[in-house]
């Protein structure tokens, strides 16, 4: 993928070959600015790649827009809609009757522990609650394929760990295939069946980790030797190339 | 829980300006007594109040005339302003062709326009309504355009991932995002519509507070003139308050959010 502007052309993604199967949890791990969000924008159909092809459920090109539930880096809850109306939005746009969509939204909010906030406005929610509401909206819009762009990036560590467990529960109860972006190595390994580690810009896949650890995976799984070996491999690849400049090898002055 | 908070907010919001107003009036009254000033030049507030109490129906009757001109003119101005805002946002050629003229229209002295309108339409209500509309449409069209173009582009992308079409994006995102801006423009327009009505009446009318003001001023009934000014100000504040009330009913979320911020 190249971005062209009057300033020149920037290559962002190169030779990307990524796939997600039915009910798989796949993470994309890469340094900041390498093109992860761009990759998702392409998959979701918001932009077309300058080269290459994306197929979602057999649909490629403009046919794929509206097929994936896409949770962007910012929660993008609309301040003028109540939480329930925000969560129902995808369905309403897709032509469900408003009341039916709102009922479905209430139900999912109940399950996500946000039932009593259904009629509040988003600004009355905490950061973690906003993320859960945004996830609920994404699930309701498209239950099969979910693109989650650093959904927990802005949360504190404790909330983040809780949200990971919660997301795993939600995913296991569903049929969804999830593609998940994160900066956080632990998060990627704990959650995923497979992790694609990307290089600096222009991003390509540095290594693919097949994470074979059993589920369910509690918090403590990060302390096991098996986890450590996956983490070492991921870090090795993240810290090669230009990334090493900012890596931990840098001596402190 | 919110009700109590808002009520307290209401009192603490109205008390300071009320006290300030009372203070100014008291000072004014004292000043006229101390300096023994000529009431024909500078009447004390008590004279002004008496002028009103002497014949309240005179003021109320003329206030009604002016209020009708204001509301009608404002309505026309709002419709035209919002329509222009939409056109200017959605059609690039129209934006290029029309926008400079919107600005130019605001540089024309309104009394001059009013005079021409009276020669065209006589002493009827029409020239006043047009003058008010001319003043009111501008802030509304500018703020509508502002509101429509300042939408968060990622919210539009989100809508597109749902497969939304332009109409849905317009209804669910652009309009609600623009509404607070539109109301800001309408509040400015409401405050200025008093001015428009008075200008309209000055060039030719048989009623209204602006007309009454001219007559009373000519006969140097200064206390009456001040009473008229007070009624005009009240009219403007009431109209502004009405728009604010409608705003609170139409976009309650805007205020809930702001309360949360403080
Ligand atoms: N529309 C665009 N036009 C030009 N350049 C763009 C555009 N969108 C993104 N870029 C550039 O592409 C690169 C990748 O951006 P992207 O947002 O995909 O990174 P990211 O991996 O998601 O980063 P982060 O982890 O910080 O979210 C950046 O250098 C960015 O400046
Ligand atoms: Mg990103």
Short mmCIF file of C-alpha atoms and ligand atoms in Angstrom, two decimals:
data_model
loop_
_atom_site.label_atom_id
_atom_site.label_comp_id
_atom_site.label_asym_id
_atom_site.label_seq_id
_atom_site.Cartn_x
_atom_site.Cartn_y
_atom_site.Cartn_z
CA UNK A 1 0.00 0.00 0.00
CA UNK A 2 1.37 3.40 -0.97
CA UNK A 3 0.02 6.75 0.12
CA UNK A 4 0.59 9.41 -2.50
CA UNK A 5 0.48 13.10 -1.74
CA UNK A 6 2.02 16.21 -3.27
CA UNK A 7 4.91 15.56 -0.87
CA UNK A 8 5.67 12.24 -2.54
CA UNK A 9 4.75 8.63 -2.19
CA UNK A 10 5.07 6.71 1.06
CA UNK A 11 5.14 2.96 1.04
CA UNK A 12 3.26 1.75 4.10
CA UNK A 13 2.48 -1.92 3.58
CA UNK A 14 4.37 -4.44 1.47
CA UNK A 15 3.88 -8.12 0.72
CA UNK A 16 1.25 -8.61 3.38
CA UNK A 17 -0.19 -12.05 3.47
CA UNK A 18 -2.57 -12.46 6.35
CA UNK A 19 -5.52 -14.74 6.80
CA UNK A 20 -8.13 -15.38 9.47
CA UNK A 21 -10.18 -18.56 9.58
CA UNK A 22 -13.54 -19.30 11.13
CA UNK A 23 -13.65 -18.54 14.88
CA UNK A 24 -9.96 -17.73 15.00
CA UNK A 25 -8.40 -15.04 17.12
CA UNK A 26 -5.52 -13.48 15.21
CA UNK A 27 -3.39 -10.56 16.33
CA UNK A 28 -1.29 -8.10 14.43
CA UNK A 29 1.62 -6.84 16.50
CA UNK A 30 3.80 -4.06 15.24
CA UNK A 31 5.60 -0.83 16.07
CA UNK A 32 3.71 2.44 16.13
CA UNK A 33 3.14 3.98 12.72
CA UNK A 34 4.04 0.85 10.76
CA UNK A 35 0.66 0.71 9.04
CA UNK A 36 -1.57 -1.48 11.21
CA UNK A 37 -4.57 0.83 11.08
CA UNK A 38 -4.02 1.25 7.36
CA UNK A 39 -4.20 -2.52 6.99
CA UNK A 40 -7.55 -2.54 8.78
CA UNK A 41 -8.90 0.34 6.71
CA UNK A 42 -8.07 -1.72 3.65
CA UNK A 43 -9.67 -4.89 4.97
CA UNK A 44 -12.80 -3.01 6.03
CA UNK A 45 -13.09 -1.55 2.54
CA UNK A 46 -12.63 2.09 3.55
CA UNK A 47 -9.63 2.41 1.23
CA UNK A 48 -8.46 0.31 -1.69
CA UNK A 49 -4.91 -1.06 -1.74
CA UNK A 50 -2.66 0.30 -4.47
CA UNK A 51 -1.73 -3.32 -5.18
CA UNK A 52 -3.08 -6.66 -4.09
CA UNK A 53 -6.38 -8.07 -3.06
CA UNK A 54 -8.55 -8.49 0.00
CA UNK A 55 -11.25 -11.09 0.18
CA UNK A 56 -13.85 -11.14 2.94
CA UNK A 57 -16.18 -14.11 2.86
CA UNK A 58 -15.55 -14.43 -0.84
CA UNK A 59 -16.34 -10.77 -1.46
CA UNK A 60 -13.57 -8.55 -2.74
CA UNK A 61 -13.32 -4.96 -3.92
CA UNK A 62 -16.19 -2.66 -3.02
CA UNK A 63 -18.43 -5.63 -2.21
CA UNK A 64 -16.68 -6.15 1.11
CA UNK A 65 -17.68 -2.85 2.71
CA UNK A 66 -20.19 -3.41 5.50
CA UNK A 67 -19.09 -7.03 5.98
CA UNK A 68 -16.70 -6.52 8.88
CA UNK A 69 -17.39 -5.03 12.27
CA UNK A 70 -14.62 -2.48 12.65
CA UNK A 71 -13.74 -0.94 15.98
CA UNK A 72 -11.37 1.90 15.34
CA UNK A 73 -8.67 3.14 17.65
CA UNK A 74 -10.97 5.85 19.02
CA UNK A 75 -14.29 4.64 20.40
CA UNK A 76 -16.24 7.13 18.23
CA UNK A 77 -19.35 6.95 20.39
CA UNK A 78 -21.65 9.70 19.21
CA UNK A 79 -22.33 12.20 22.00
CA UNK A 80 -25.83 12.90 20.67
CA UNK A 81 -26.98 9.29 20.98
CA UNK A 82 -27.64 7.35 24.16
CA UNK A 83 -25.44 4.33 24.77
CA UNK A 84 -28.20 2.01 23.53
CA UNK A 85 -28.72 4.08 20.38
CA UNK A 86 -24.98 4.07 19.73
CA UNK A 87 -24.79 0.31 20.10
CA UNK A 88 -27.82 -0.19 17.86
CA UNK A 89 -26.47 2.11 15.15
CA UNK A 90 -24.92 -0.56 12.92
CA UNK A 91 -28.14 -2.54 12.81
CA UNK A 92 -30.26 0.52 12.20
CA UNK A 93 -28.06 1.47 9.27
CA UNK A 94 -28.35 -2.09 7.96
CA UNK A 95 -32.11 -1.74 7.84
CA UNK A 96 -33.33 -3.44 11.00
CA UNK A 97 -36.39 -1.72 12.51
CA UNK A 98 -35.25 0.83 15.09
CA UNK A 99 -37.08 -0.74 18.04
CA UNK A 100 -35.77 -4.21 17.23
CA UNK A 101 -32.20 -2.91 16.96
CA UNK A 102 -32.57 -1.04 20.25
CA UNK A 103 -33.86 -4.18 21.97
CA UNK A 104 -30.87 -6.14 20.70
CA UNK A 105 -28.62 -3.33 21.94
CA UNK A 106 -30.16 -3.46 25.41
CA UNK A 107 -29.71 -7.19 25.55
CA UNK A 108 -26.05 -7.07 24.61
CA UNK A 109 -25.45 -4.17 27.01
CA UNK A 110 -26.93 -6.27 29.81
CA UNK A 111 -24.53 -9.04 28.98
CA UNK A 112 -21.62 -6.61 28.94
CA UNK A 113 -22.56 -5.24 32.36
CA UNK A 114 -23.71 -1.90 30.97
CA UNK A 115 -27.46 -2.54 31.23
CA UNK A 116 -28.12 0.36 33.60
CA UNK A 117 -26.24 2.78 31.37
CA UNK A 118 -28.29 2.04 28.25
CA UNK A 119 -30.11 5.36 28.49
CA UNK A 120 -27.11 7.45 29.51
CA UNK A 121 -25.07 9.53 27.13
CA UNK A 122 -21.54 8.30 26.39
CA UNK A 123 -19.84 11.16 28.24
CA UNK A 124 -21.22 9.75 31.46
CA UNK A 125 -19.22 6.52 31.03
CA UNK A 126 -15.70 5.70 32.19
CA UNK A 127 -12.99 4.84 29.68
CA UNK A 128 -13.38 1.08 30.17
CA UNK A 129 -17.15 1.34 29.86
CA UNK A 130 -16.83 3.33 26.65
CA UNK A 131 -14.61 0.64 25.16
CA UNK A 132 -17.09 -2.05 26.12
CA UNK A 133 -19.92 -0.04 24.56
CA UNK A 134 -17.89 0.40 21.38
CA UNK A 135 -17.20 -3.34 21.32
CA UNK A 136 -20.89 -4.06 21.83
CA UNK A 137 -21.65 -1.82 18.85
CA UNK A 138 -19.07 -3.65 16.75
CA UNK A 139 -20.43 -7.08 17.67
CA UNK A 140 -23.96 -6.05 16.89
CA UNK A 141 -23.03 -4.56 13.53
CA UNK A 142 -21.30 -7.70 12.24
CA UNK A 143 -21.18 -10.82 14.32
CA UNK A 144 -18.87 -12.83 12.10
CA UNK A 145 -15.74 -10.85 11.37
CA UNK A 146 -14.42 -8.29 13.81
CA UNK A 147 -11.53 -5.93 13.30
CA UNK A 148 -10.42 -4.50 16.63
CA UNK A 149 -7.81 -1.75 16.46
CA UNK A 150 -6.09 -1.44 19.85
CA UNK A 151 -9.38 -1.61 21.72
CA UNK A 152 -7.62 -1.53 25.10
CA UNK A 153 -4.77 0.80 24.17
CA UNK A 154 -6.00 3.69 26.28
CA UNK A 155 -6.83 1.70 29.40
CA UNK A 156 -4.83 1.28 32.59
CA UNK A 157 -3.11 -2.05 33.09
CA UNK A 158 -5.57 -3.55 35.53
CA UNK A 159 -8.63 -2.67 33.50
CA UNK A 160 -6.84 -3.90 30.43
CA UNK A 161 -6.22 -7.37 31.91
CA UNK A 162 -9.85 -7.61 32.97
CA UNK A 163 -11.03 -6.52 29.56
CA UNK A 164 -8.85 -9.17 27.91
CA UNK A 165 -10.46 -11.94 29.96
CA UNK A 166 -13.84 -10.52 29.25
CA UNK A 167 -13.17 -10.31 25.51
CA UNK A 168 -12.02 -13.92 25.47
CA UNK A 169 -15.27 -14.97 27.18
CA UNK A 170 -17.35 -12.98 24.74
CA UNK A 171 -15.47 -14.38 21.79
CA UNK A 172 -15.71 -17.98 23.00
CA UNK A 173 -19.48 -17.65 23.35
CA UNK A 174 -19.71 -16.46 19.77
CA UNK A 175 -18.91 -17.65 16.29
CA UNK A 176 -16.80 -14.59 15.56
CA UNK A 177 -13.42 -14.45 13.87
CA UNK A 178 -11.34 -11.67 15.36
CA UNK A 179 -8.45 -9.72 13.91
CA UNK A 180 -6.85 -7.71 16.69
CA UNK A 181 -4.25 -4.94 16.60
CA UNK A 182 -2.01 -4.25 19.55
CA UNK A 183 1.36 -2.82 20.57
CA UNK A 184 1.41 -5.06 23.58
CA UNK A 185 3.29 -8.33 23.18
CA UNK A 186 1.72 -9.99 26.24
CA UNK A 187 -1.75 -9.05 25.08
CA UNK A 188 -1.19 -10.46 21.60
CA UNK A 189 0.16 -13.79 22.84
CA UNK A 190 -2.40 -14.24 25.60
CA UNK A 191 -5.37 -13.63 23.35
CA UNK A 192 -4.43 -15.15 20.02
CA UNK A 193 -4.32 -18.38 18.10
CA UNK A 194 -1.86 -16.72 15.76
CA UNK A 195 0.22 -13.55 15.94
CA UNK A 196 1.61 -11.71 12.94
CA UNK A 197 4.61 -9.64 13.97
CA UNK A 198 5.15 -6.74 11.61
CA UNK A 199 8.32 -4.81 10.81
CA UNK A 200 8.80 -1.05 10.73
CA UNK A 201 7.42 0.88 7.75
CA UNK A 202 7.00 -0.33 5.05
CA UNK A 203 5.51 -3.13 7.09
CA UNK A 204 5.81 -6.77 6.12
CA UNK A 205 5.26 -9.85 8.23
CA UNK A 206 8.50 -10.47 10.16
CA UNK A 207 7.30 -13.68 11.74
CA UNK A 208 4.10 -15.62 12.29
CA UNK A 209 3.66 -17.18 15.73
CA UNK A 210 1.24 -20.07 16.06
CA UNK A 211 0.28 -19.87 19.72
CA UNK A 212 -0.63 -23.39 20.76
CA UNK A 213 -1.34 -22.74 24.43
CA UNK A 214 -4.54 -24.17 25.83
CA UNK A 215 -7.59 -22.08 26.60
CA UNK A 216 -8.94 -20.69 28.82
CA UNK A 217 -5.89 -18.57 29.50
CA UNK A 218 -5.90 -16.84 32.90
CA UNK A 219 -3.77 -13.77 33.76
CA UNK A 220 -1.00 -15.93 35.21
CA UNK A 221 -0.33 -17.57 31.88
CA UNK A 222 2.18 -14.80 31.19
CA UNK A 223 4.43 -16.36 33.87
CA UNK A 224 4.77 -19.78 32.20
CA UNK A 225 7.97 -20.74 30.35
CA UNK A 226 5.92 -21.56 27.24
CA UNK A 227 4.60 -18.00 27.18
CA UNK A 228 8.11 -16.65 27.70
CA UNK A 229 9.43 -18.52 24.68
CA UNK A 230 6.72 -17.01 22.44
CA UNK A 231 7.45 -13.60 23.88
CA UNK A 232 11.18 -13.91 23.26
CA UNK A 233 10.61 -14.76 19.67
CA UNK A 234 8.22 -11.88 19.13
CA UNK A 235 10.59 -9.41 20.80
CA UNK A 236 13.55 -10.64 18.77
CA UNK A 237 11.72 -9.79 15.59
CA UNK A 238 10.33 -6.50 16.86
CA UNK A 239 13.79 -5.32 17.82
CA UNK A 240 15.56 -6.00 14.57
CA UNK A 241 16.02 -3.44 11.84
CA UNK A 242 15.19 0.21 12.41
CA UNK A 243 13.21 -0.72 15.51
CA UNK A 244 16.44 -1.51 17.35
CA UNK A 245 17.18 2.20 17.53
CA UNK A 246 14.35 2.59 19.99
CA UNK A 247 14.71 -0.84 21.59
CA UNK A 248 15.92 -1.72 25.07
CA UNK A 249 19.46 -2.33 23.78
CA UNK A 250 19.97 1.43 23.69
CA UNK A 251 22.40 2.25 26.52
CA UNK A 252 21.09 4.77 29.02
CA UNK A 253 23.17 7.86 29.48
CA UNK B 1 -30.46 13.74 40.91
CA UNK B 2 -29.86 15.99 37.95
CA UNK B 3 -32.96 18.13 38.59
CA UNK B 4 -31.75 19.54 41.87
CA UNK B 5 -28.37 20.29 40.41
CA UNK B 6 -29.85 22.10 37.46
CA UNK B 7 -32.22 24.12 39.67
CA UNK B 8 -29.34 25.26 41.82
CA UNK B 9 -27.43 26.05 38.64
CA UNK B 10 -30.38 28.15 37.48
CA UNK B 11 -30.47 30.23 40.65
CA UNK B 12 -26.74 30.77 40.78
CA UNK B 13 -26.86 31.76 37.10
CA UNK B 14 -29.65 34.35 37.41
CA UNK B 15 -28.84 35.84 40.80
CA UNK B 16 -25.61 37.74 39.96
CA UNK B 17 -27.01 39.54 36.87
CA UNK B 18 -30.20 40.32 38.79
CA UNK B 19 -28.26 41.84 41.69
CA UNK B 20 -26.08 43.75 39.25
CA UNK B 21 -29.15 45.17 37.50
CA UNK B 22 -30.75 46.22 40.77
CA UNK B 23 -27.48 47.83 41.81
CA UNK B 24 -27.24 49.85 38.59
CA UNK B 25 -30.86 51.03 38.88
CA UNK B 26 -30.37 52.03 42.52
CA UNK B 27 -27.20 53.95 41.65
CA UNK B 28 -28.97 55.68 38.77
CA UNK B 29 -31.86 56.73 41.01
CA UNK B 30 -29.45 58.09 43.64
CA UNK B 31 -27.40 59.87 41.01
CA UNK B 32 -30.42 61.79 39.67
CA UNK B 33 -31.35 62.82 43.22
CA UNK B 34 -27.83 63.89 44.22
CA UNK B 35 -27.05 65.82 41.04
CA UNK B 36 -30.63 67.11 40.81
CA UNK B 37 -30.54 66.40 37.07
CA UNK B 38 -33.22 67.52 34.62
CA UNK B 39 -35.70 64.60 34.28
CA UNK B 40 -36.30 65.57 30.64
CA UNK B 41 -32.67 64.74 29.91
CA UNK B 42 -32.01 62.01 32.42
CA UNK B 43 -35.13 60.67 34.14
CA UNK B 44 -34.77 58.61 37.32
CA UNK B 45 -35.81 54.93 37.05
CA UNK B 46 -38.90 55.63 39.15
CA UNK B 47 -40.16 58.07 36.48
CA UNK B 48 -39.50 55.45 33.81
CA UNK B 49 -41.45 52.85 35.78
CA UNK B 50 -44.29 55.35 36.25
CA UNK B 51 -44.34 56.06 32.53
CA UNK B 52 -44.92 52.37 31.93
CA UNK B 53 -47.50 52.00 34.72
CA UNK B 54 -49.45 55.06 33.46
CA UNK B 55 -50.40 53.30 30.25
CA UNK B 56 -49.13 49.71 30.10
CA UNK B 57 -51.51 48.79 27.28
CA UNK B 58 -49.76 51.29 24.98
CA UNK B 59 -46.45 49.50 25.46
CA UNK B 60 -47.88 46.01 25.35
CA UNK B 61 -49.88 46.71 22.18
CA UNK B 62 -46.81 48.06 20.37
CA UNK B 63 -44.58 45.35 21.81
CA UNK B 64 -46.91 42.79 20.26
CA UNK B 65 -46.54 44.41 16.84
CA UNK B 66 -42.74 44.42 17.15
CA UNK B 67 -42.66 40.86 18.50
CA UNK B 68 -44.65 39.57 15.53
CA UNK B 69 -42.24 41.26 13.14
CA UNK B 70 -39.29 39.78 15.01
CA UNK B 71 -40.63 36.24 15.10
CA UNK B 72 -41.76 36.21 11.46
CA UNK B 73 -38.52 37.77 10.26
CA UNK B 74 -36.49 35.40 12.37
CA UNK B 75 -38.44 32.43 11.01
CA UNK B 76 -37.82 33.47 7.42
CA UNK B 77 -34.15 34.20 8.24
CA UNK B 78 -33.71 30.81 9.90
CA UNK B 79 -35.22 28.89 6.99
CA UNK B 80 -33.16 30.82 4.44
CA UNK B 81 -30.02 30.63 6.60
CA UNK B 82 -30.24 26.87 7.11
CA UNK B 83 -31.05 26.28 3.43
CA UNK B 84 -28.08 28.40 2.36
CA UNK B 85 -25.85 26.58 4.85
CA UNK B 86 -26.86 23.25 3.31
CA UNK B 87 -26.42 24.48 -0.27
CA UNK B 88 -23.06 26.04 0.41
CA UNK B 89 -21.85 22.86 2.11
CA UNK B 90 -23.05 20.41 -0.50
CA UNK B 91 -22.45 22.19 -3.77
CA UNK B 92 -18.97 23.45 -4.53
CA UNK B 93 -19.98 25.61 -7.51
CA UNK B 94 -22.75 27.17 -5.44
CA UNK B 95 -20.33 27.79 -2.61
CA UNK B 96 -17.99 29.64 -4.96
CA UNK B 97 -20.82 31.64 -6.51
CA UNK B 98 -22.83 32.46 -3.41
CA UNK B 99 -20.47 32.73 -0.45
CA UNK B 100 -18.90 36.09 -1.34
CA UNK B 101 -22.37 37.53 -1.85
CA UNK B 102 -23.44 36.37 1.59
CA UNK B 103 -20.61 38.38 3.05
CA UNK B 104 -21.26 41.38 0.78
CA UNK B 105 -24.92 41.36 1.81
CA UNK B 106 -23.79 42.04 5.38
CA UNK B 107 -21.81 45.14 4.42
CA UNK B 108 -24.91 46.92 3.08
CA UNK B 109 -26.27 49.39 5.67
CA UNK B 110 -29.57 47.93 6.80
CA UNK B 111 -31.42 51.31 7.21
CA UNK B 112 -30.70 52.02 3.53
CA UNK B 113 -32.21 48.71 2.53
CA UNK B 114 -35.16 49.34 4.83
CA UNK B 115 -35.85 52.68 3.14
CA UNK B 116 -35.96 51.06 -0.28
CA UNK B 117 -38.20 48.29 1.00
CA UNK B 118 -40.69 50.84 2.31
CA UNK B 119 -40.89 52.54 -1.08
CA UNK B 120 -41.59 49.12 -2.58
CA UNK B 121 -43.96 47.62 -0.03
CA UNK B 122 -45.33 50.64 1.86
CA UNK B 123 -46.05 50.70 5.58
CA UNK B 124 -47.09 47.06 5.72
CA UNK B 125 -45.41 44.44 7.92
CA UNK B 126 -43.48 43.06 4.95
CA UNK B 127 -40.48 45.47 4.95
CA UNK B 128 -39.92 44.86 8.69
CA UNK B 129 -40.03 41.11 8.25
CA UNK B 130 -37.54 41.34 5.39
CA UNK B 131 -35.16 43.56 7.37
CA UNK B 132 -35.22 41.19 10.35
CA UNK B 133 -34.73 38.22 8.03
CA UNK B 134 -31.79 39.98 6.35
CA UNK B 135 -30.10 40.40 9.70
CA UNK B 136 -31.02 36.95 11.03
CA UNK B 137 -30.07 34.69 8.12
CA UNK B 138 -26.37 35.49 8.12
CA UNK B 139 -25.21 34.14 11.49
CA UNK B 140 -27.47 31.13 10.99
CA UNK B 141 -26.11 30.25 7.56
CA UNK B 142 -22.50 30.67 8.70
CA UNK B 143 -22.97 28.52 11.79
CA UNK B 144 -24.91 25.87 9.86
CA UNK B 145 -22.10 25.59 7.34
CA UNK B 146 -19.57 25.41 10.17
CA UNK B 147 -21.51 22.65 11.86
CA UNK B 148 -21.96 20.60 8.72
CA UNK B 149 -18.31 20.69 7.65
CA UNK B 150 -16.70 20.19 11.06
CA UNK B 151 -17.96 16.60 11.43
CA UNK B 152 -15.43 14.05 12.70
CA UNK B 153 -14.34 12.25 9.53
CA UNK B 154 -13.76 9.02 11.45
CA UNK B 155 -17.41 8.99 12.49
CA UNK B 156 -18.27 9.06 8.82
CA UNK B 157 -15.83 6.21 8.20
CA UNK B 158 -17.50 4.27 10.99
CA UNK B 159 -20.86 4.78 9.28
CA UNK B 160 -19.35 3.56 6.04
CA UNK B 161 -18.17 0.35 7.69
CA UNK B 162 -21.84 -0.26 8.51
CA UNK B 163 -22.54 0.16 4.80
CA UNK B 164 -24.32 3.50 5.34
CA UNK B 165 -25.35 5.65 2.39
CA UNK B 166 -25.14 9.45 2.21
CA UNK B 167 -28.65 9.99 3.49
CA UNK B 168 -28.03 7.84 6.56
CA UNK B 169 -24.73 9.58 7.26
CA UNK B 170 -26.51 12.90 6.94
CA UNK B 171 -29.32 11.91 9.27
CA UNK B 172 -27.33 10.09 11.95
CA UNK B 173 -24.11 12.12 12.01
CA UNK B 174 -24.08 15.42 10.13
CA UNK B 175 -27.38 16.86 11.34
CA UNK B 176 -26.96 16.03 15.02
CA UNK B 177 -23.38 17.27 14.90
CA UNK B 178 -24.45 20.53 13.26
CA UNK B 179 -27.41 21.27 15.55
CA UNK B 180 -25.50 22.90 18.43
CA UNK B 181 -23.77 25.16 15.89
CA UNK B 182 -27.11 26.05 14.27
CA UNK B 183 -28.53 26.98 17.66
CA UNK B 184 -25.56 29.21 18.40
CA UNK B 185 -26.27 31.07 15.17
CA UNK B 186 -29.96 31.28 16.03
CA UNK B 187 -29.25 32.80 19.44
CA UNK B 188 -27.11 35.51 17.85
CA UNK B 189 -29.85 36.09 15.27
CA UNK B 190 -32.54 36.26 17.97
CA UNK B 191 -30.65 38.95 19.84
CA UNK B 192 -30.18 40.99 16.66
CA UNK B 193 -33.75 40.65 15.46
CA UNK B 194 -34.86 43.42 17.88
CA UNK B 195 -32.51 45.73 16.05
CA UNK B 196 -33.93 44.70 12.69
CA UNK B 197 -37.52 45.28 13.75
CA UNK B 198 -36.72 48.75 15.14
CA UNK B 199 -34.83 49.76 11.96
CA UNK B 200 -37.72 48.50 9.89
CA UNK B 201 -40.21 50.57 11.85
CA UNK B 202 -38.10 53.73 11.79
CA UNK B 203 -38.30 54.10 8.04
CA UNK B 204 -42.05 53.81 7.98
CA UNK B 205 -44.64 52.27 10.27
CA UNK B 206 -47.95 52.90 12.01
CA UNK B 207 -47.17 50.87 15.10
CA UNK B 208 -44.53 49.02 17.04
CA UNK B 209 -42.02 50.00 19.67
CA UNK B 210 -39.60 51.50 17.16
CA UNK B 211 -42.34 53.71 15.79
CA UNK B 212 -43.41 54.69 19.31
CA UNK B 213 -39.80 55.49 20.15
CA UNK B 214 -39.57 57.98 17.28
CA UNK B 215 -42.73 59.78 18.35
CA UNK B 216 -41.81 59.96 22.02
CA UNK B 217 -38.31 61.09 21.22
CA UNK B 218 -39.57 63.88 18.98
CA UNK B 219 -41.80 65.19 21.79
CA UNK B 220 -38.92 64.82 24.30
CA UNK B 221 -40.80 62.39 26.54
CA UNK B 222 -37.54 60.99 27.80
CA UNK B 223 -39.10 58.83 30.52
CA UNK B 224 -41.34 57.19 27.91
CA UNK B 225 -38.33 56.65 25.65
CA UNK B 226 -36.48 54.86 28.44
CA UNK B 227 -39.56 52.76 29.18
CA UNK B 228 -39.66 51.75 25.51
CA UNK B 229 -35.98 50.84 25.59
CA UNK B 230 -36.62 48.69 28.65
CA UNK B 231 -39.51 46.92 26.93
CA UNK B 232 -37.38 46.37 23.80
CA UNK B 233 -34.60 44.88 25.87
CA UNK B 234 -37.09 42.62 27.63
CA UNK B 235 -38.42 41.50 24.27
CA UNK B 236 -34.90 40.63 23.07
CA UNK B 237 -34.04 38.74 26.25
CA UNK B 238 -37.32 36.82 26.10
CA UNK B 239 -36.73 35.82 22.51
CA UNK B 240 -33.17 34.76 23.29
CA UNK B 241 -34.50 32.77 26.25
CA UNK B 242 -37.11 31.11 24.08
CA UNK B 243 -34.48 29.91 21.61
CA UNK B 244 -32.31 28.68 24.49
CA UNK B 245 -35.29 26.77 25.88
CA UNK B 246 -35.99 25.15 22.51
CA UNK B 247 -32.30 24.30 22.25
CA UNK B 248 -32.42 22.50 25.57
CA UNK B 249 -35.42 20.50 24.44
CA UNK B 250 -34.03 19.61 21.02
CA UNK B 251 -30.44 18.78 21.98
CA UNK B 252 -30.53 17.78 25.66
CA UNK B 253 -27.37 15.69 25.27
CA UNK B 254 -25.38 18.83 24.54
CA UNK B 255 -26.14 20.18 28.00
CA UNK B 256 -25.81 16.89 29.86
CA UNK B 257 -22.32 16.61 28.47
CA UNK B 258 -21.38 20.10 29.42
CA UNK B 259 -22.64 19.68 32.96
CA UNK B 260 -20.42 16.62 33.20
CA UNK B 261 -17.39 18.64 32.16
CA UNK B 262 -17.63 21.22 34.91
N1 LIG C 1 -4.48 8.89 4.49
C1 LIG C 1 -3.16 8.89 4.62
N2 LIG C 1 -2.37 9.60 3.79
C2 LIG C 1 -1.04 9.60 3.91
N3 LIG C 1 -0.37 8.92 4.85
C3 LIG C 1 -1.08 8.18 5.72
C4 LIG C 1 -2.50 8.13 5.65
N4 LIG C 1 -2.94 7.32 6.65
C5 LIG C 1 -1.84 6.90 7.30
N5 LIG C 1 -0.72 7.40 6.74
C6 LIG C 1 0.66 7.12 7.16
O1 LIG C 1 0.83 5.72 7.11
C7 LIG C 1 1.60 5.30 8.21
C8 LIG C 1 0.89 4.20 8.95
O2 LIG C 1 -0.23 4.73 9.63
P1 LIG C 1 -1.17 3.81 10.52
O3 LIG C 1 -2.18 4.68 11.14
O4 LIG C 1 -1.66 2.68 9.70
O5 LIG C 1 -0.13 3.29 11.62
P2 LIG C 1 -0.40 2.34 12.86
O6 LIG C 1 0.49 1.18 12.69
O7 LIG C 1 -1.82 2.07 13.05
O8 LIG C 1 0.17 3.21 14.06
P3 LIG C 1 -0.33 3.26 15.58
O9 LIG C 1 0.15 1.99 16.21
O10 LIG C 1 0.39 4.44 16.16
O11 LIG C 1 -1.81 3.38 15.59
C9 LIG C 1 1.91 6.52 9.06
O12 LIG C 1 3.23 6.91 8.79
C10 LIG C 1 0.91 7.55 8.59
O13 LIG C 1 1.51 8.81 8.64
MG1 LIG C 2 -3.20 2.62 14.42
#
